[in-house]
């Protein structure tokens, strides 16, 4: 009798958790996109999240550079580049440039290209999903889905059951042998359907881009510059829930989904172009369909969903200039050349002492410095001197001396958080507001990567299980997202987390 009572009591006291956690990142989604297109959104997508859920209206990125790989890693680890090690989409490792998810020890699964030579091994910390699996003795399932490889891999973490991303050459969803030896049949079946969807979109949709060379739009153009790319991602997310039985097995599972084509379109066309507008209107409908499916399959109120972004975006330079906002480009190739000419003259050498400017950081070539037999500390000082006097540069400082830099505290903190000693550049460049890096000319598109609100003010909205309706204007950070979700789940926060739970969400 005692044993029976103990079992019954234990069952009655089972820890309350949602059946499923869905973490959504919308690539390059400025916070104000929640409201710029609000009147055109349906009741089932963004407006449903705002109307039923809780929104943190002042969520800020607390590091630089504010770019994709770092954002996805930071959302799901609760950490910053200085700790989780994802210092850029590409960054230094052992003196050479590496891609954030590259892994030559694995093979592509699902195509014959090299697009699957990817894994999360270069990320140094755990994610929400990693901690969830550990907390449930690995009974939970975690799956990542995105158009971009890094946006599927980094959020899902090291212990993910699967991650899927789109191969832009083979035009299909793939994975790597880090996760599996072959694609499940449901993925191969969906890949066949994609080709039919693409043919239909090409027939019904006008050419999404015009190439300067006069080339016609390619198949991948039709995928990424129309709503098709995000719609494919949403459908892959739905199929993952269906086929992995996420949220339907008596354990809390996790699905991470990143919509990447908003970023690709934004870079090409800018923040106020009709194609950007179209992406968000159609994404809203994709979200509404996904939420309706989850209501039916998992149960309304039985899943927890949160939505955020990896970064925002600047309004375009040409747009700003047209409307009398001071703005200009930082012409990276030109600046790299001018810097090296300056250093050659200062140190009386023919060596090229600077490798390149990477994410607004100057990378000094240590081998060239050694060959020139000059003091690297003197080189660092001269780089700072050079850029301090350049047009459009607000501040420039040595990242090894960032704590003592005479810059506003918010910039100093973001620079320190974004600096990984072994993976980042050496000298930080801070541009004037509305200035950003360009190539040889300024176009109508946009970019991101700086400390300013347009790049760092992102949405953070929660809905569903354990979430009360409301909003707060209190400042929180991208690094607070993971500990907030972990607090709701009653699991340990990721092992490099520096954030704190948003108590307006977690306090009952």
Short mmCIF file of C-alpha atoms in Angstrom, two decimals:
data_model
loop_
_atom_site.label_atom_id
_atom_site.label_comp_id
_atom_site.label_asym_id
_atom_site.label_seq_id
_atom_site.Cartn_x
_atom_site.Cartn_y
_atom_site.Cartn_z
CA UNK A 1 0.00 0.00 0.00
CA UNK A 2 2.86 2.37 0.81
CA UNK A 3 4.42 1.80 -2.60
CA UNK A 4 1.12 2.47 -4.36
CA UNK A 5 0.63 5.72 -2.46
CA UNK A 6 4.19 6.83 -3.22
CA UNK A 7 3.74 6.25 -6.95
CA UNK A 8 0.43 8.08 -6.97
CA UNK A 9 1.88 11.00 -5.03
CA UNK A 10 4.90 11.24 -7.37
CA UNK A 11 2.67 11.25 -10.42
CA UNK A 12 0.48 13.95 -8.94
CA UNK A 13 3.55 16.11 -8.25
CA UNK A 14 5.08 15.79 -11.72
CA UNK A 15 6.99 18.94 -12.62
CA UNK A 16 4.81 21.14 -14.84
CA UNK A 17 6.36 21.81 -18.21
CA UNK A 18 5.02 22.53 -21.68
CA UNK A 19 4.81 19.67 -24.13
CA UNK A 20 6.87 21.57 -26.67
CA UNK A 21 9.09 24.66 -26.80
CA UNK A 22 9.33 26.45 -30.14
CA UNK A 23 12.10 29.02 -30.50
CA UNK A 24 11.67 31.25 -33.56
CA UNK A 25 14.29 33.66 -34.87
CA UNK A 26 13.45 35.97 -37.76
CA UNK A 27 16.68 36.98 -39.45
CA UNK A 28 17.21 40.78 -39.64
CA UNK A 29 13.85 41.53 -37.97
CA UNK A 30 13.98 45.02 -36.51
CA UNK A 31 11.79 45.45 -33.43
CA UNK A 32 9.64 48.04 -35.19
CA UNK A 33 8.57 45.52 -37.86
CA UNK A 34 6.16 44.22 -35.22
CA UNK A 35 4.27 47.48 -35.62
CA UNK A 36 5.16 48.91 -39.02
CA UNK A 37 3.05 46.27 -40.75
CA UNK A 38 0.69 45.61 -37.83
CA UNK A 39 -2.49 46.66 -39.63
CA UNK A 40 -1.77 44.17 -42.42
CA UNK A 41 -0.96 41.20 -40.21
CA UNK A 42 -3.57 38.50 -39.71
CA UNK A 43 -5.06 37.69 -36.32
CA UNK A 44 -3.17 34.40 -36.20
CA UNK A 45 0.51 35.35 -36.54
CA UNK A 46 2.38 38.32 -35.08
CA UNK A 47 -0.84 39.92 -33.81
CA UNK A 48 -1.82 36.74 -32.02
CA UNK A 49 1.53 36.67 -30.24
CA UNK A 50 1.17 40.30 -29.19
CA UNK A 51 -2.52 39.91 -28.28
CA UNK A 52 -2.22 36.69 -26.27
CA UNK A 53 1.39 36.67 -25.17
CA UNK A 54 3.94 38.81 -23.40
CA UNK A 55 6.25 41.20 -25.23
CA UNK A 56 9.53 42.64 -23.97
CA UNK A 57 9.52 45.88 -25.91
CA UNK A 58 13.08 46.93 -25.10
CA UNK A 59 15.20 43.88 -25.81
CA UNK A 60 18.72 44.91 -26.81
CA UNK A 61 21.77 43.12 -28.19
CA UNK A 62 24.61 43.67 -25.72
CA UNK A 63 27.65 42.97 -27.89
CA UNK A 64 29.15 43.88 -31.25
CA UNK A 65 29.20 42.88 -34.03
CA UNK A 66 25.45 42.33 -34.35
CA UNK A 67 25.44 39.67 -37.04
CA UNK A 68 23.69 36.39 -37.83
CA UNK A 69 25.79 33.57 -36.41
CA UNK A 70 26.49 35.47 -33.21
CA UNK A 71 22.83 36.35 -32.77
CA UNK A 72 21.61 32.78 -33.16
CA UNK A 73 24.26 31.50 -30.78
CA UNK A 74 23.56 34.23 -28.22
CA UNK A 75 19.77 33.75 -28.19
CA UNK A 76 20.02 30.07 -27.40
CA UNK A 77 23.12 30.08 -25.16
CA UNK A 78 22.35 33.24 -23.21
CA UNK A 79 25.96 34.20 -23.80
CA UNK A 80 28.21 36.47 -25.87
CA UNK A 81 31.09 35.92 -28.33
CA UNK A 82 33.67 36.42 -25.59
CA UNK A 83 32.35 33.19 -24.02
CA UNK A 84 30.49 31.08 -26.59
CA UNK A 85 33.23 31.67 -29.16
CA UNK A 86 31.04 32.34 -32.21
CA UNK A 87 32.76 35.63 -33.01
CA UNK A 88 31.22 36.11 -36.46
CA UNK A 89 29.83 34.29 -39.44
CA UNK A 90 33.51 33.91 -40.27
CA UNK A 91 36.27 34.51 -37.76
CA UNK A 92 39.89 33.77 -36.92
CA UNK A 93 41.00 30.44 -35.54
CA UNK A 94 44.68 29.61 -35.29
CA UNK A 95 45.47 32.63 -37.43
CA UNK A 96 43.26 31.49 -40.32
CA UNK A 97 39.73 32.42 -41.26
CA UNK A 98 37.09 29.77 -40.58
CA UNK A 99 33.34 29.56 -41.11
CA UNK A 100 31.36 29.39 -37.87
CA UNK A 101 29.93 25.90 -38.50
CA UNK A 102 32.55 24.34 -40.76
CA UNK A 103 33.55 20.78 -39.95
CA UNK A 104 35.60 18.70 -42.38
CA UNK A 105 35.18 15.62 -40.21
CA UNK A 106 31.54 15.20 -41.31
CA UNK A 107 29.88 14.60 -44.66
CA UNK A 108 26.85 16.03 -46.44
CA UNK A 109 23.65 14.04 -46.05
CA UNK A 110 21.09 14.62 -48.78
CA UNK A 111 23.15 16.04 -51.65
CA UNK A 112 26.52 15.69 -53.37
CA UNK A 113 27.71 19.22 -52.52
CA UNK A 114 29.90 20.35 -49.62
CA UNK A 115 27.04 22.32 -48.04
CA UNK A 116 26.63 19.66 -45.37
CA UNK A 117 30.17 19.81 -44.00
CA UNK A 118 28.75 21.52 -40.95
CA UNK A 119 28.31 20.97 -37.21
CA UNK A 120 28.10 23.00 -33.96
CA UNK A 121 31.54 21.88 -32.75
CA UNK A 122 33.11 25.36 -32.88
CA UNK A 123 30.54 26.71 -30.40
CA UNK A 124 32.02 26.49 -26.93
CA UNK A 125 28.88 26.48 -24.77
CA UNK A 126 25.58 24.65 -24.40
CA UNK A 127 22.14 25.82 -25.55
CA UNK A 128 18.62 25.68 -24.13
CA UNK A 129 18.07 22.45 -26.00
CA UNK A 130 21.27 20.92 -24.66
CA UNK A 131 20.22 21.69 -21.09
CA UNK A 132 16.69 20.40 -21.73
CA UNK A 133 18.02 17.06 -22.96
CA UNK A 134 20.33 16.74 -19.97
CA UNK A 135 17.55 17.67 -17.53
CA UNK A 136 15.27 14.92 -18.87
CA UNK A 137 18.01 12.28 -19.04
CA UNK A 138 18.09 12.69 -22.81
CA UNK A 139 14.45 11.74 -23.32
CA UNK A 140 13.61 15.13 -24.86
CA UNK A 141 14.04 15.60 -28.59
CA UNK A 142 15.55 18.73 -30.09
CA UNK A 143 15.37 19.59 -33.80
CA UNK A 144 16.61 22.68 -35.67
CA UNK A 145 15.27 23.92 -39.03
CA UNK A 146 16.32 26.89 -41.14
CA UNK A 147 17.18 28.07 -44.62
CA UNK A 148 20.73 28.93 -43.47
CA UNK A 149 22.95 26.21 -42.05
CA UNK A 150 24.22 28.30 -39.13
CA UNK A 151 20.67 29.26 -38.20
CA UNK A 152 19.64 25.60 -37.96
CA UNK A 153 22.79 24.27 -36.30
CA UNK A 154 23.73 26.80 -33.61
CA UNK A 155 20.26 27.22 -32.01
CA UNK A 156 19.70 23.45 -31.81
CA UNK A 157 22.98 22.93 -30.01
CA UNK A 158 25.46 20.10 -29.58
CA UNK A 159 23.05 17.36 -28.57
CA UNK A 160 20.34 17.99 -31.15
CA UNK A 161 18.62 14.97 -32.65
CA UNK A 162 18.66 16.66 -36.04
CA UNK A 163 19.25 19.91 -37.90
CA UNK A 164 18.13 20.65 -41.45
CA UNK A 165 19.08 23.50 -43.78
CA UNK A 166 18.72 24.37 -47.44
CA UNK A 167 21.38 23.55 -50.01
CA UNK A 168 21.20 26.47 -52.46
CA UNK A 169 23.06 24.54 -55.16
CA UNK A 170 21.16 21.26 -54.96
CA UNK A 171 17.87 23.06 -54.14
CA UNK A 172 16.88 20.75 -51.31
CA UNK A 173 16.99 20.42 -47.53
CA UNK A 174 20.03 18.56 -46.25
CA UNK A 175 21.84 17.66 -43.03
CA UNK A 176 25.23 16.23 -42.05
CA UNK A 177 26.62 13.00 -40.62
CA UNK A 178 27.01 14.82 -37.31
CA UNK A 179 23.29 14.07 -36.91
CA UNK A 180 22.43 11.16 -39.22
CA UNK A 181 23.68 8.86 -41.95
CA UNK A 182 20.79 9.42 -44.36
CA UNK A 183 17.82 11.73 -44.72
CA UNK A 184 14.49 10.45 -43.39
CA UNK A 185 12.01 9.56 -46.11
CA UNK A 186 9.74 12.43 -45.17
CA UNK A 187 12.55 14.90 -45.96
CA UNK A 188 13.34 13.33 -49.32
CA UNK A 189 9.62 13.32 -50.13
CA UNK A 190 9.35 16.98 -49.24
CA UNK A 191 12.40 17.82 -51.34
CA UNK A 192 10.58 16.39 -54.35
CA UNK A 193 7.57 18.59 -53.57
CA UNK A 194 9.85 21.64 -53.38
CA UNK A 195 10.73 21.34 -57.04
CA UNK A 196 7.03 21.45 -57.94
CA UNK A 197 6.52 24.48 -55.68
CA UNK A 198 9.47 26.22 -57.29
CA UNK A 199 8.12 25.60 -60.79
CA UNK A 200 4.77 27.06 -59.74
CA UNK A 201 6.35 30.16 -58.17
CA UNK A 202 8.47 30.78 -61.27
CA UNK A 203 5.35 30.61 -63.40
CA UNK A 204 3.23 32.85 -61.18
CA UNK A 205 5.78 35.32 -59.77
CA UNK A 206 7.62 38.06 -61.61
CA UNK A 207 11.41 37.85 -61.60
CA UNK A 208 12.46 38.71 -58.03
CA UNK A 209 15.76 40.40 -58.97
CA UNK A 210 17.49 42.04 -61.88
CA UNK A 211 21.18 41.24 -62.10
CA UNK A 212 23.59 43.95 -63.17
CA UNK A 213 25.11 41.50 -65.64
CA UNK A 214 21.75 41.11 -67.34
CA UNK A 215 21.39 37.50 -66.22
CA UNK A 216 17.91 36.18 -65.66
CA UNK A 217 16.81 35.35 -62.12
CA UNK A 218 18.09 31.93 -61.05
CA UNK A 219 16.17 29.22 -59.23
CA UNK A 220 17.70 30.20 -55.90
CA UNK A 221 16.66 33.82 -56.52
CA UNK A 222 13.06 32.67 -56.76
CA UNK A 223 13.45 30.75 -53.52
CA UNK A 224 15.08 33.41 -51.34
CA UNK A 225 13.68 36.69 -52.69
CA UNK A 226 10.03 35.55 -52.73
CA UNK A 227 7.92 34.20 -49.84
CA UNK A 228 8.74 30.64 -51.00
CA UNK A 229 11.92 30.30 -48.91
CA UNK A 230 10.24 31.15 -45.60
CA UNK A 231 7.20 29.06 -46.51
CA UNK A 232 9.43 26.07 -47.14
CA UNK A 233 11.08 26.58 -43.76
CA UNK A 234 7.70 26.76 -42.00
CA UNK A 235 6.56 23.57 -43.71
CA UNK A 236 9.78 21.79 -42.73
CA UNK A 237 9.13 22.87 -39.16
CA UNK A 238 5.60 21.44 -39.31
CA UNK A 239 6.88 18.20 -40.80
CA UNK A 240 9.51 17.94 -38.06
CA UNK A 241 6.81 18.19 -35.40
CA UNK A 242 4.79 15.56 -37.25
CA UNK A 243 7.55 13.07 -37.90
CA UNK A 244 9.57 13.40 -34.70
CA UNK A 245 6.30 13.47 -32.74
CA UNK A 246 7.53 16.58 -30.96
CA UNK A 247 5.38 17.48 -27.98
CA UNK A 248 3.36 14.29 -28.33
CA UNK A 249 5.38 11.72 -26.37
CA UNK A 250 4.96 12.68 -22.73
CA UNK A 251 8.26 14.61 -22.69
CA UNK A 252 9.08 18.25 -23.29
CA UNK A 253 10.65 18.60 -26.72
CA UNK A 254 12.15 21.60 -28.50
CA UNK A 255 11.98 22.90 -32.06
CA UNK A 256 14.15 25.80 -33.23
CA UNK A 257 13.13 27.59 -36.42
CA UNK A 258 14.90 30.48 -38.14
CA UNK A 259 13.42 32.34 -41.08
CA UNK A 260 16.41 33.51 -43.10
CA UNK A 261 14.99 34.98 -46.31
CA UNK A 262 13.96 38.18 -44.55
CA UNK A 263 17.68 38.86 -44.11
CA UNK A 264 18.65 37.95 -47.67
CA UNK A 265 15.91 40.21 -49.03
CA UNK A 266 16.77 43.03 -46.64
CA UNK A 267 20.42 43.04 -47.65
CA UNK A 268 19.48 43.27 -51.31
CA UNK A 269 16.57 45.71 -51.20
CA UNK A 270 16.64 47.56 -47.86
CA UNK A 271 14.25 48.10 -44.98
CA UNK A 272 11.50 49.96 -46.87
CA UNK A 273 11.32 48.08 -50.14
CA UNK A 274 8.12 46.35 -51.24
CA UNK A 275 9.89 42.99 -51.25
CA UNK A 276 10.79 43.40 -47.58
CA UNK A 277 7.18 44.36 -46.91
CA UNK A 278 5.99 41.27 -48.79
CA UNK A 279 8.31 38.99 -46.83
CA UNK A 280 6.80 40.04 -43.50
CA UNK A 281 3.18 39.97 -44.63
CA UNK A 282 3.60 36.45 -45.99
CA UNK A 283 5.71 35.31 -43.02
CA UNK A 284 2.86 36.38 -40.76
CA UNK A 285 0.58 34.00 -42.65
CA UNK A 286 3.16 31.22 -42.40
CA UNK A 287 3.32 31.72 -38.63
CA UNK A 288 -0.47 31.70 -38.37
CA UNK A 289 -0.63 28.35 -40.20
CA UNK A 290 2.11 26.92 -38.00
CA UNK A 291 0.40 28.05 -34.78
CA UNK A 292 -2.94 26.63 -35.94
CA UNK A 293 -1.24 23.31 -36.65
CA UNK A 294 0.41 23.30 -33.20
CA UNK A 295 -2.97 24.09 -31.59
CA UNK A 296 -4.40 20.99 -33.22
CA UNK A 297 -1.44 18.63 -32.88
CA UNK A 298 0.06 19.62 -29.52
CA UNK A 299 -2.82 21.56 -27.96
CA UNK A 300 -3.55 25.25 -27.55
CA UNK A 301 -1.81 26.43 -24.40
CA UNK A 302 0.25 23.24 -24.23
CA UNK A 303 3.28 24.61 -26.07
CA UNK A 304 5.55 27.57 -25.34
CA UNK A 305 6.68 29.66 -28.28
CA UNK A 306 9.05 32.62 -28.28
CA UNK A 307 10.01 34.85 -31.19
CA UNK A 308 13.06 37.05 -31.52
CA UNK A 309 15.72 38.09 -34.05
CA UNK A 310 19.44 37.63 -34.46
CA UNK A 311 19.89 41.34 -35.25
CA UNK A 312 18.13 44.27 -36.88
CA UNK A 313 19.18 46.43 -39.82
CA UNK A 314 20.03 50.01 -40.66
CA UNK A 315 17.86 52.11 -42.90
CA UNK A 316 19.70 52.40 -46.20
CA UNK A 317 22.26 55.14 -46.71
CA UNK A 318 20.64 56.37 -49.93
CA UNK A 319 17.24 56.46 -48.23
CA UNK A 320 18.65 58.43 -45.31
CA UNK A 321 20.42 60.89 -47.56
CA UNK A 322 17.26 61.41 -49.60
CA UNK A 323 15.41 62.33 -46.41
CA UNK A 324 18.19 64.56 -45.03
CA UNK A 325 19.44 62.14 -42.37
CA UNK A 326 23.26 62.37 -42.11
CA UNK A 327 24.57 59.07 -43.47
CA UNK A 328 27.42 57.67 -45.52
CA UNK A 329 29.32 54.53 -46.36
CA UNK A 330 32.52 53.20 -44.85
CA UNK A 331 34.22 51.90 -47.99
CA UNK A 332 36.02 48.83 -46.67
CA UNK A 333 38.34 48.06 -49.65
CA UNK A 334 39.40 51.70 -49.81
CA UNK A 335 39.97 51.85 -46.04
CA UNK A 336 42.01 48.65 -46.03
CA UNK A 337 44.28 50.04 -48.75
CA UNK A 338 44.68 53.40 -47.04
CA UNK A 339 45.54 51.75 -43.73
CA UNK A 340 48.26 49.59 -45.21
CA UNK A 341 49.77 52.51 -47.09
CA UNK A 342 49.82 54.48 -43.84
CA UNK A 343 51.48 51.63 -41.94
CA UNK A 344 54.09 51.04 -44.66
CA UNK A 345 55.07 54.68 -44.48
CA UNK A 346 55.11 54.81 -40.68
CA UNK A 347 57.27 51.70 -40.29
CA UNK A 348 59.32 52.05 -43.47
CA UNK A 349 58.44 48.58 -44.72
CA UNK A 350 56.95 46.96 -47.79
CA UNK A 351 55.11 44.43 -45.65
CA UNK A 352 51.31 44.56 -45.57
CA UNK A 353 50.84 44.76 -41.79
CA UNK A 354 47.04 44.57 -41.77
CA UNK A 355 45.23 41.52 -43.18
CA UNK A 356 41.76 43.02 -43.51
CA UNK A 357 38.91 44.77 -41.74
CA UNK A 358 36.50 42.13 -40.45
CA UNK A 359 33.17 43.12 -38.87
CA UNK A 360 34.55 46.60 -38.07
CA UNK A 361 37.67 45.10 -36.49
CA UNK A 362 41.15 45.49 -37.94
CA UNK A 363 43.06 42.20 -38.11
CA UNK A 364 46.81 42.70 -37.82
CA UNK A 365 49.03 40.27 -39.73
CA UNK A 366 51.36 38.99 -37.03
CA UNK A 367 53.58 37.11 -39.46
CA UNK A 368 54.07 40.26 -41.54
CA UNK A 369 54.81 42.26 -38.39
CA UNK A 370 57.45 39.70 -37.41
CA UNK A 371 59.03 39.81 -40.86
CA UNK A 372 59.13 43.60 -40.69
CA UNK A 373 60.76 43.39 -37.27
CA UNK A 374 58.50 46.01 -35.77
CA UNK A 375 56.81 46.16 -32.39
CA UNK A 376 53.24 44.89 -32.69
CA UNK A 377 52.12 47.20 -29.89
CA UNK A 378 53.38 50.16 -31.93
CA UNK A 379 51.42 48.84 -34.91
CA UNK A 380 48.28 48.68 -32.80
CA UNK A 381 48.82 52.26 -31.66
CA UNK A 382 49.28 53.47 -35.22
CA UNK A 383 46.13 51.72 -36.42
CA UNK A 384 44.15 53.49 -33.70
CA UNK A 385 45.80 56.80 -34.62
CA UNK A 386 44.96 56.31 -38.30
CA UNK A 387 41.27 55.59 -37.84
CA UNK A 388 40.72 58.17 -35.13
CA UNK A 389 41.18 60.79 -37.85
CA UNK A 390 39.15 59.11 -40.60
CA UNK A 391 35.89 60.59 -41.85
CA UNK A 392 32.82 58.78 -40.51
CA UNK A 393 34.68 57.12 -37.63
CA UNK A 394 33.40 58.07 -34.18
CA UNK A 395 35.86 56.03 -32.09
CA UNK A 396 38.70 53.60 -32.56
CA UNK A 397 40.41 51.62 -29.80
CA UNK A 398 42.61 48.63 -29.07
CA UNK A 399 40.40 45.72 -27.99
CA UNK A 400 43.07 44.52 -25.54
CA UNK A 401 42.66 47.89 -23.82
CA UNK A 402 38.89 48.19 -24.22
CA UNK A 403 38.14 48.48 -20.47
CA UNK A 404 40.14 51.74 -20.41
CA UNK A 405 38.85 53.12 -23.72
CA UNK A 406 37.43 56.65 -23.59
CA UNK A 407 34.12 55.77 -25.21
CA UNK A 408 30.52 55.71 -23.95
CA UNK A 409 29.97 52.89 -21.46
CA UNK A 410 27.37 51.13 -23.62
CA UNK A 411 29.82 50.89 -26.53
CA UNK A 412 32.66 49.77 -24.28
CA UNK A 413 30.55 46.97 -22.76
CA UNK A 414 29.36 45.75 -26.16
CA UNK A 415 32.92 45.70 -27.49
CA UNK A 416 34.20 43.70 -24.52
CA UNK A 417 31.33 41.22 -24.76
CA UNK A 418 31.97 40.76 -28.47
CA UNK A 419 35.72 40.26 -28.21
CA UNK A 420 37.11 36.75 -28.10
CA UNK A 421 40.89 36.93 -27.65
CA UNK A 422 41.63 33.97 -29.95
CA UNK A 423 38.91 34.54 -32.56
CA UNK A 424 38.38 38.28 -33.03
CA UNK A 425 40.32 41.09 -34.67
CA UNK A 426 42.58 43.51 -32.85
CA UNK A 427 41.31 47.07 -33.23
CA UNK A 428 37.65 48.12 -32.94
CA UNK A 429 36.21 50.74 -35.28
CA UNK A 430 33.01 52.52 -34.23
CA UNK A 431 31.29 54.49 -36.98
CA UNK A 432 29.08 57.54 -36.73
CA UNK A 433 25.32 56.79 -36.60
CA UNK A 434 23.75 55.86 -39.97
CA UNK A 435 27.16 54.91 -41.38
CA UNK A 436 28.00 51.32 -42.23
CA UNK A 437 30.47 49.25 -44.20
CA UNK A 438 30.07 48.94 -47.97
CA UNK A 439 32.18 47.68 -50.85
CA UNK A 440 33.15 49.99 -53.69
CA UNK A 441 29.77 51.68 -53.98
CA UNK A 442 26.59 52.36 -52.02
CA UNK A 443 23.49 50.51 -53.20
CA UNK A 444 19.83 50.50 -52.18
CA UNK A 445 20.20 47.56 -49.82
CA UNK A 446 21.23 47.53 -46.19
CA UNK A 447 23.35 45.70 -43.65
CA UNK A 448 23.93 45.40 -39.89
CA UNK A 449 26.69 44.78 -37.38
CA UNK A 450 26.96 47.94 -35.30
CA UNK A 451 26.00 48.96 -31.76
CA UNK A 452 23.17 51.29 -32.71
CA UNK A 453 19.47 50.68 -31.90
CA UNK A 454 18.58 49.96 -35.52
CA UNK A 455 20.92 46.94 -35.40
CA UNK A 456 20.48 45.96 -31.75
CA UNK A 457 16.82 46.56 -30.82
CA UNK A 458 15.10 43.23 -31.46
CA UNK A 459 11.71 41.68 -30.68
CA UNK A 460 11.23 39.25 -27.82
CA UNK A 461 7.68 37.94 -27.62
CA UNK A 462 6.45 34.84 -25.78
CA UNK A 463 3.11 33.05 -26.09
CA UNK A 464 1.43 29.94 -24.77
CA UNK A 465 2.24 27.68 -21.86
CA UNK A 466 3.07 29.54 -18.64
CA UNK A 467 2.92 32.99 -20.28
CA UNK A 468 0.58 35.67 -19.05
CA UNK A 469 -0.58 38.45 -21.34
CA UNK A 470 1.27 41.72 -20.97
CA UNK A 471 4.20 43.88 -21.94
CA UNK A 472 7.17 45.62 -20.38
CA UNK A 473 9.35 48.52 -21.45
CA UNK A 474 12.08 47.50 -19.01
CA UNK A 475 15.39 46.92 -20.76
CA UNK A 476 16.47 43.35 -21.21
CA UNK A 477 19.09 41.74 -23.41
CA UNK A 478 19.39 39.03 -26.01
CA UNK A 479 21.32 37.08 -23.38
CA UNK A 480 18.26 37.13 -21.09
CA UNK A 481 16.15 35.07 -23.50
CA UNK A 482 17.73 31.69 -22.69
CA UNK A 483 17.58 32.04 -18.89
CA UNK A 484 13.96 33.20 -19.16
CA UNK A 485 12.98 30.07 -21.09
CA UNK A 486 15.04 27.87 -18.77
CA UNK A 487 13.36 29.40 -15.73
CA UNK A 488 9.93 28.62 -17.19
CA UNK A 489 11.07 25.04 -17.83
CA UNK A 490 12.75 24.67 -14.42
CA UNK A 491 16.03 23.58 -15.98
CA UNK A 492 19.59 24.82 -15.61
CA UNK A 493 20.58 27.71 -17.84
CA UNK A 494 23.28 27.04 -20.50
CA UNK A 495 26.80 26.67 -19.15
CA UNK A 496 28.11 29.99 -20.51
CA UNK A 497 24.99 32.03 -19.81
CA UNK A 498 25.53 35.58 -18.54
CA UNK A 499 21.89 36.70 -18.71
CA UNK A 500 19.13 36.75 -16.12
CA UNK A 501 15.50 35.69 -16.41
CA UNK A 502 13.01 38.43 -17.23
CA UNK A 503 11.00 38.38 -14.01
CA UNK A 504 8.01 40.12 -15.57
CA UNK A 505 7.64 36.89 -17.56
CA UNK A 506 8.63 34.27 -15.00
CA UNK A 507 7.03 35.66 -11.82
CA UNK A 508 3.54 34.31 -11.25
#
